Short mmCIF file of C-alpha atoms in Angstrom, two decimals:
data_model
loop_
_atom_site.label_atom_id
_atom_site.label_comp_id
_atom_site.label_asym_id
_atom_site.label_seq_id
_atom_site.Cartn_x
_atom_site.Cartn_y
_atom_site.Cartn_z
CA MET A 1 110.08 192.25 129.22
CA SER A 2 111.76 189.42 131.07
CA ALA A 3 113.18 189.91 134.52
CA PRO A 4 116.95 190.23 134.68
CA THR A 5 118.73 187.05 135.64
CA GLU A 6 120.76 186.93 138.80
CA ALA A 7 124.50 186.55 138.64
CA PRO A 8 125.63 182.99 139.37
CA ALA A 9 126.68 182.40 142.93
CA VAL A 10 130.34 181.90 143.56
CA ARG A 11 131.16 178.42 144.77
CA GLU A 12 132.26 178.48 148.39
CA ASP A 13 132.65 174.73 148.84
CA VAL A 14 135.71 174.40 146.61
CA PRO A 15 139.13 175.82 147.47
CA ARG A 16 140.30 178.41 144.99
CA ASP A 17 143.13 177.58 142.60
CA VAL A 18 143.78 174.20 144.23
CA PRO A 19 144.36 171.10 142.06
CA LEU A 20 141.43 168.70 141.95
CA TRP A 21 143.80 165.72 142.33
CA PRO A 22 147.52 165.27 143.08
CA PRO A 23 149.54 166.80 140.25
CA VAL A 24 151.33 164.46 137.88
CA PRO A 25 154.49 166.03 136.47
CA ARG A 26 154.82 166.02 132.74
CA VAL A 27 158.06 164.09 133.00
CA VAL A 28 156.16 161.19 134.60
CA ARG A 29 153.52 161.18 131.88
CA THR A 30 156.22 161.38 129.23
CA THR A 31 158.01 158.46 130.85
CA ARG A 32 154.87 156.38 130.69
CA VAL A 33 154.43 157.08 127.00
CA VAL A 34 158.08 156.33 126.24
CA VAL A 35 157.95 153.04 128.17
CA ASP A 36 154.76 151.98 126.36
CA VAL A 37 156.29 152.74 122.97
CA LEU A 38 159.49 150.87 123.82
CA LEU A 39 157.55 147.84 125.05
CA ALA A 40 155.44 147.77 121.89
CA ALA A 41 158.54 148.08 119.70
CA ALA A 42 160.31 145.29 121.61
CA ALA A 43 157.27 143.02 121.30
CA LEU A 44 157.11 143.55 117.54
CA TYR A 45 160.84 143.05 117.03
CA ALA A 46 161.13 139.96 119.28
CA PRO A 47 160.24 137.26 116.70
CA TYR A 48 162.97 138.50 114.35
CA TYR A 49 165.62 138.54 117.09
CA PHE A 50 164.99 135.23 118.88
CA GLU A 51 165.16 131.65 117.68
CA SER A 52 162.11 129.45 117.18
CA ASP A 53 162.31 127.89 120.66
CA THR A 54 162.23 131.29 122.33
CA ASN A 55 159.43 132.45 120.04
CA LYS A 56 157.40 129.44 121.15
CA LEU A 57 158.11 130.32 124.78
CA LEU A 58 156.95 133.90 124.22
CA SER A 59 153.82 132.62 122.46
CA GLN A 60 153.06 130.47 125.50
CA ALA A 61 153.43 133.54 127.69
CA LEU A 62 150.95 135.38 125.47
CA TYR A 63 148.19 132.78 125.69
CA ILE A 64 148.72 132.54 129.46
CA ALA A 65 148.41 136.33 129.54
CA VAL A 66 145.06 136.18 127.71
CA ALA A 67 143.64 133.71 130.23
CA ALA A 68 145.09 135.75 133.11
CA MET A 69 143.43 138.89 131.72
CA GLY A 70 140.09 137.13 131.84
CA LEU A 71 140.71 135.93 135.39
CA ASN A 72 141.82 139.44 136.33
CA LEU A 73 138.46 140.83 135.20
CA LEU A 74 136.72 138.33 137.45
CA THR A 75 139.04 138.41 140.47
CA GLY A 76 140.87 141.72 140.30
CA PHE A 77 138.01 143.95 139.17
CA ASN A 78 134.91 142.02 140.27
CA GLY A 79 136.20 140.32 143.41
CA GLN A 80 135.18 136.73 142.58
CA VAL A 81 137.93 134.17 143.23
CA SER A 82 138.12 131.34 140.70
CA ILE A 83 140.53 128.40 140.56
CA GLY A 84 138.60 126.73 137.76
CA HIS A 85 139.66 128.73 134.73
CA GLY A 86 141.78 125.80 133.62
CA ALA A 87 138.51 124.07 132.71
CA PHE A 88 137.45 126.99 130.49
CA PHE A 89 140.94 126.92 128.99
CA GLY A 90 140.47 123.23 128.22
CA VAL A 91 137.08 123.78 126.60
CA GLY A 92 138.63 126.27 124.20
CA ALA A 93 141.56 123.95 123.45
CA PHE A 94 139.40 120.91 122.74
CA THR A 95 136.94 122.94 120.67
CA THR A 96 139.75 124.05 118.37
CA ALA A 97 141.35 120.59 118.30
CA ILE A 98 138.12 118.80 117.40
CA LEU A 99 137.18 121.31 114.71
CA MET A 100 140.66 121.05 113.16
CA VAL A 101 141.17 117.28 113.39
CA ASP A 102 137.66 115.95 112.82
CA HIS A 103 136.18 118.68 110.60
CA GLY A 104 139.18 120.12 108.78
CA TRP A 105 138.74 123.72 109.94
CA GLN A 106 141.54 126.23 109.69
CA PHE A 107 142.79 127.44 113.03
CA GLU A 108 141.78 131.09 112.73
CA ALA A 109 138.16 130.10 112.10
CA THR A 110 137.95 128.15 115.36
CA LEU A 111 138.74 131.13 117.62
CA PRO A 112 135.27 132.73 117.67
CA VAL A 113 133.63 129.32 118.12
CA ALA A 114 135.90 128.53 121.08
CA ALA A 115 135.17 131.95 122.61
CA ALA A 116 131.41 131.51 122.18
CA LEU A 117 131.29 128.00 123.64
CA THR A 118 133.44 128.85 126.64
CA GLY A 119 131.43 132.00 127.21
CA LEU A 120 128.27 129.89 127.26
CA PHE A 121 129.95 127.46 129.63
CA GLY A 122 130.93 130.36 131.87
CA LEU A 123 127.36 131.64 131.80
CA LEU A 124 126.07 128.25 132.96
CA VAL A 125 128.63 128.14 135.76
CA GLY A 126 128.07 131.77 136.70
CA PHE A 127 124.44 131.31 137.76
CA PRO A 128 125.12 128.63 140.42
CA ALA A 129 128.18 130.64 141.52
CA LEU A 130 125.86 133.44 142.65
CA ARG A 131 124.99 131.44 145.76
CA VAL A 132 128.57 131.19 146.99
CA ARG A 133 131.41 133.65 147.38
CA GLY A 134 134.97 133.93 148.62
CA LEU A 135 136.72 130.71 149.52
CA TYR A 136 133.57 128.68 148.86
CA LEU A 137 133.48 129.91 145.26
CA ALA A 138 137.18 129.06 144.94
CA LEU A 139 136.52 125.51 146.13
CA VAL A 140 133.60 125.05 143.73
CA THR A 141 135.61 126.23 140.74
CA LEU A 142 138.57 124.12 141.90
CA ARG A 143 136.39 121.05 141.63
CA LEU A 144 135.48 122.13 138.11
CA ALA A 145 139.14 122.18 137.06
CA VAL A 146 139.78 118.76 138.63
CA LEU A 147 136.74 117.16 136.97
CA PHE A 148 137.43 118.47 133.47
CA PRO A 149 140.18 115.97 132.49
CA GLN A 150 137.98 113.06 133.60
CA VAL A 151 135.10 114.32 131.47
CA THR A 152 137.28 114.78 128.37
CA LYS A 153 138.90 111.38 128.83
CA ARG A 154 135.50 109.71 128.87
CA PHE A 155 133.57 111.64 126.23
CA VAL A 156 136.20 113.10 123.86
CA HIS A 157 138.03 110.68 121.59
CA GLY A 158 140.94 111.12 119.21
CA THR A 159 142.56 114.27 120.57
CA GLY A 160 143.62 113.68 124.17
CA GLY A 161 147.37 113.48 124.45
CA ASN A 162 147.94 113.09 120.71
CA PRO A 163 149.99 115.72 118.86
CA LEU A 164 147.96 117.57 116.26
CA LEU A 165 148.95 118.43 112.74
CA GLN A 166 150.59 121.80 112.19
CA PRO A 167 147.73 124.36 112.25
CA ARG A 168 147.09 125.44 108.68
CA ARG A 169 147.47 129.13 108.01
CA SER A 170 144.58 130.85 106.32
CA GLU A 171 144.80 132.02 102.72
CA PHE A 172 145.46 135.56 103.89
CA SER A 173 148.21 134.58 106.33
CA SER A 174 149.83 132.36 103.69
CA LEU A 175 150.49 135.51 101.67
CA ILE A 176 152.73 136.80 104.47
CA THR A 177 155.79 134.97 103.22
CA PHE A 178 158.31 137.05 105.18
CA LEU A 179 157.27 135.34 108.44
CA ASP A 180 158.30 131.81 109.34
CA ASP A 181 155.77 129.55 111.02
CA ASP A 182 157.05 130.24 114.55
CA GLN A 183 157.10 133.97 113.83
CA TRP A 184 153.57 133.90 112.46
CA VAL A 185 152.31 132.03 115.53
CA TYR A 186 153.89 134.63 117.81
CA VAL A 187 152.60 137.60 115.78
CA PHE A 188 149.10 136.13 115.70
CA CYS A 189 149.11 135.53 119.47
CA LEU A 190 150.45 139.05 120.01
CA ALA A 191 147.69 140.55 117.86
CA VAL A 192 144.97 138.63 119.72
CA THR A 193 146.47 139.62 123.08
CA ALA A 194 146.62 143.29 122.07
CA VAL A 195 142.99 143.30 120.88
CA LEU A 196 141.72 141.59 124.02
CA ALA A 197 143.79 143.91 126.23
CA LEU A 198 142.24 146.91 124.47
CA LEU A 199 138.77 145.45 124.97
CA ALA A 200 139.49 144.87 128.66
CA TRP A 201 140.82 148.42 129.00
CA ASN A 202 137.66 149.89 127.48
CA LEU A 203 135.45 147.56 129.52
CA THR A 204 136.98 148.55 132.85
CA ARG A 205 136.50 152.24 132.04
CA SER A 206 132.89 151.84 130.96
CA ARG A 207 129.77 151.97 133.12
CA PHE A 208 129.85 148.18 133.38
CA GLY A 209 133.47 148.35 134.55
CA ARG A 210 132.54 150.79 137.31
CA ALA A 211 129.76 148.41 138.31
CA MET A 212 132.27 145.54 138.55
CA VAL A 213 134.50 147.54 140.87
CA ALA A 214 131.51 148.65 142.96
CA VAL A 215 130.41 145.04 143.42
CA ARG A 216 133.95 144.10 144.44
CA ASP A 217 134.33 146.91 146.96
CA GLN A 218 130.87 147.06 148.56
CA GLU A 219 127.92 145.04 147.33
CA ILE A 220 125.34 146.75 149.54
CA ALA A 221 126.40 150.22 148.45
CA ALA A 222 126.42 149.08 144.81
CA THR A 223 122.85 147.84 145.15
CA THR A 224 121.68 151.15 146.60
CA VAL A 225 122.91 153.02 143.52
CA GLY A 226 121.14 150.66 141.13
CA VAL A 227 123.80 148.07 140.25
CA ASN A 228 122.31 144.66 139.41
CA LEU A 229 124.57 142.33 141.38
CA ALA A 230 123.47 139.10 139.73
CA ALA A 231 123.70 140.44 136.18
CA THR A 232 127.11 142.01 136.81
CA LYS A 233 128.59 138.87 138.35
CA VAL A 234 127.23 136.50 135.70
CA ALA A 235 128.25 138.78 132.83
CA THR A 236 131.77 139.10 134.26
CA PHE A 237 132.00 135.33 134.67
CA THR A 238 130.92 134.87 131.05
CA ILE A 239 133.45 137.36 129.65
CA SER A 240 136.22 135.93 131.83
CA ALA A 241 135.48 132.40 130.63
CA ALA A 242 135.52 133.54 127.00
CA TYR A 243 139.00 134.99 127.50
CA ALA A 244 140.20 131.67 128.92
CA GLY A 245 138.64 129.84 125.98
CA VAL A 246 140.49 132.00 123.49
CA ALA A 247 143.70 131.28 125.41
CA GLY A 248 143.03 127.54 125.18
CA SER A 249 142.46 127.86 121.45
CA LEU A 250 145.75 129.73 121.05
CA SER A 251 147.53 127.00 123.02
CA VAL A 252 146.59 124.47 120.33
CA MET A 253 148.20 126.68 117.72
CA VAL A 254 151.35 127.07 119.82
CA ASP A 255 151.74 123.61 121.38
CA ARG A 256 149.86 121.58 118.73
CA ILE A 257 148.20 119.42 121.35
CA ALA A 258 145.01 119.19 123.40
CA ASP A 259 145.79 116.87 126.28
CA GLY A 260 143.08 115.15 128.27
CA THR A 261 145.27 112.43 129.79
CA ASN A 262 146.93 114.45 132.56
CA PRO A 263 144.59 114.47 135.59
CA ILE A 264 146.05 117.64 137.12
CA LEU A 265 146.99 119.59 133.99
CA TYR A 266 144.05 122.01 134.04
CA PHE A 267 144.31 122.49 137.78
CA GLN A 268 147.94 123.53 137.20
CA ARG A 269 146.77 125.89 134.47
CA SER A 270 144.31 127.49 136.87
CA ILE A 271 147.09 128.10 139.39
CA GLU A 272 149.33 129.54 136.66
CA PHE A 273 146.66 132.05 135.65
CA LEU A 274 146.15 133.13 139.25
CA VAL A 275 149.90 133.44 139.85
CA ALA A 276 150.29 135.55 136.70
CA VAL A 277 147.62 137.94 137.99
CA VAL A 278 149.21 138.20 141.44
CA ILE A 279 152.83 138.74 140.42
CA GLY A 280 151.89 141.03 137.54
CA GLY A 281 149.40 143.15 139.44
CA ALA A 282 145.70 142.56 140.08
CA ALA A 283 143.12 145.09 138.82
CA THR A 284 145.51 146.28 136.11
CA ILE A 285 145.44 145.70 132.36
CA LEU A 286 149.16 145.24 131.77
CA GLY A 287 149.71 143.23 134.95
CA PRO A 288 148.58 139.81 133.63
CA VAL A 289 150.83 140.20 130.57
CA VAL A 290 153.86 141.05 132.71
CA GLY A 291 153.01 138.28 135.16
CA ALA A 292 152.64 135.68 132.39
CA LEU A 293 156.00 136.63 130.89
CA LEU A 294 157.73 136.46 134.29
CA LEU A 295 156.04 133.14 135.03
CA VAL A 296 157.22 131.50 131.81
CA LEU A 297 160.76 132.88 132.01
CA LEU A 298 161.13 131.92 135.68
CA ARG A 299 159.92 128.42 134.97
CA ARG A 300 162.38 127.91 132.11
CA ASN A 301 165.31 129.40 134.04
CA THR A 302 164.46 127.29 137.07
CA GLU A 303 164.40 124.13 134.98
CA ASP A 304 167.78 125.03 133.49
CA LEU A 305 169.22 125.88 136.92
CA VAL A 306 168.38 122.52 138.50
CA ALA A 307 168.36 120.40 135.35
CA ASP A 308 170.29 117.62 137.10
CA LYS A 309 167.73 117.49 139.94
CA PRO A 310 164.25 117.93 138.42
CA GLU A 311 162.57 117.13 141.74
CA LEU A 312 163.80 120.50 143.04
CA VAL A 313 162.15 122.51 140.26
CA PRO A 314 158.81 123.09 142.09
CA ALA A 315 160.59 124.16 145.29
CA VAL A 316 162.96 126.61 143.58
CA PHE A 317 160.21 127.93 141.33
CA GLY A 318 157.86 128.44 144.26
CA ALA A 319 160.55 130.18 146.29
CA ALA A 320 161.20 132.60 143.43
CA LEU A 321 157.49 133.43 143.18
CA ILE A 322 157.25 133.98 146.93
CA ALA A 323 160.23 136.32 146.79
CA ILE A 324 158.57 138.39 144.05
CA VAL A 325 155.31 138.65 146.00
CA PHE A 326 157.20 139.54 149.18
CA VAL A 327 159.14 142.35 147.50
CA LEU A 328 156.22 143.57 145.36
CA PRO A 329 152.96 142.76 147.20
CA ASP A 330 150.95 144.73 144.64
CA GLY A 331 152.67 143.02 141.72
CA VAL A 332 155.19 144.40 139.29
CA VAL A 333 152.79 146.88 137.71
CA GLY A 334 151.49 147.93 141.13
CA GLY A 335 155.06 148.53 142.29
CA CYS A 336 155.78 150.66 139.22
CA ARG A 337 152.64 152.68 139.92
CA ARG A 338 153.75 153.34 143.48
CA LEU A 339 157.13 154.45 142.19
CA LEU A 340 155.55 156.82 139.68
CA ALA A 341 153.22 158.18 142.38
CA ARG A 342 156.22 158.86 144.59
CA LEU A 343 157.94 160.66 141.73
CA ALA A 344 154.78 162.68 141.18
CA ARG A 345 154.73 163.77 144.82
CA ARG A 346 158.38 164.73 144.72
CA GLY A 347 158.19 166.32 141.27
CA GLY A 348 156.35 169.37 142.54
CA GLY A 349 153.79 171.38 140.69
CA GLY A 350 155.60 174.50 139.68
CA PRO A 351 154.29 176.84 136.99
CA GLY A 352 153.90 174.98 133.74
CA ALA A 353 155.01 171.69 135.27
CA THR A 354 151.59 170.09 135.09
CA ASP A 355 148.33 170.31 133.24
CA VAL A 356 146.12 169.71 136.27
CA PRO A 357 142.58 171.22 136.20
CA THR A 358 141.90 173.82 138.92
CA TRP A 359 138.95 175.90 140.03
CA PRO A 360 139.42 179.60 139.12
CA ALA A 361 138.88 182.12 141.90
CA ASP A 362 135.56 183.36 140.49
CA ALA A 363 134.13 179.99 139.47
CA PRO A 364 130.31 180.06 139.63
CA ALA A 365 128.25 177.22 141.01
CA GLY A 366 127.85 174.37 138.55
CA SER A 367 130.90 175.28 136.55
CA GLU A 368 133.54 172.85 135.32
CA PRO A 369 137.24 172.92 136.19
CA VAL A 370 139.64 174.48 133.74
#
């Protein structure tokens, strides 16, 4: 006959009936869901409401958002500063352009090839980048963006600066007759952006995502808990580069050009991606999308505002960006999060107001919250 088991000890280290984290009122959670649904509905309805020029502008914002999402994984979540993602963007653009012009590929088929090649390029750059960090890494990647146009001008022929033919729609997309070409380009860019945003969301909440954040916050502590610093940094660099390559491929579909004649074009692209991350909100998934949209709209409105004096465009545009960063230092999404957190603190946690797990008064050791 087995000995009777002892009753589980009551946990004394946890306050009784106290929320495990600050309560979030249901109204706040409902607001988040409603806002997400409204944003998704607006994004889907946009190509039917706007003209072709605006649809092209929104498509440009989407491919900038894709590249900014990749940079956000590297800088916002992993803590590595890069100003060279314009070079990865260019690799993706020229890969698609060459496959379309010289080999007759359809555009959709070039996307995975562009992602794979830029990911490989990012892997090759990621290993040397392990030896530098901070501003030194930023300077190294900056040189990469500056050198890229010179390399393409010397070794790539037939695509630099020349407009491409209209990207041919695949047999499947040709069946979608209710969408015009500009609408199809926007919808395709939106679909790619949504898929990559979902992948980034899952990645940041996985074990690898927690390792990225640990490396960003404290490398020594991350090493003590078994995080492989080199593997995490190189893998993040590879994924981030692949995102930028997909963005470059989408830019060929939108702009119908892969330009290797402008010596500072890809440096400017690198700055745009970084600005989109900052004004949208670093270490967030939606932030790069919001930042890219604000960046494109501000640039167009600034050009319209000082159309008679184009030399003032950079100054006015830069002043507008500085004002946004000054008002919202954590970005637009970060500012919205602070606002929701303030509402949560003021919303109270009355009976039935929240669904926050608590420890019951007689919770035994090793039990889970309810």
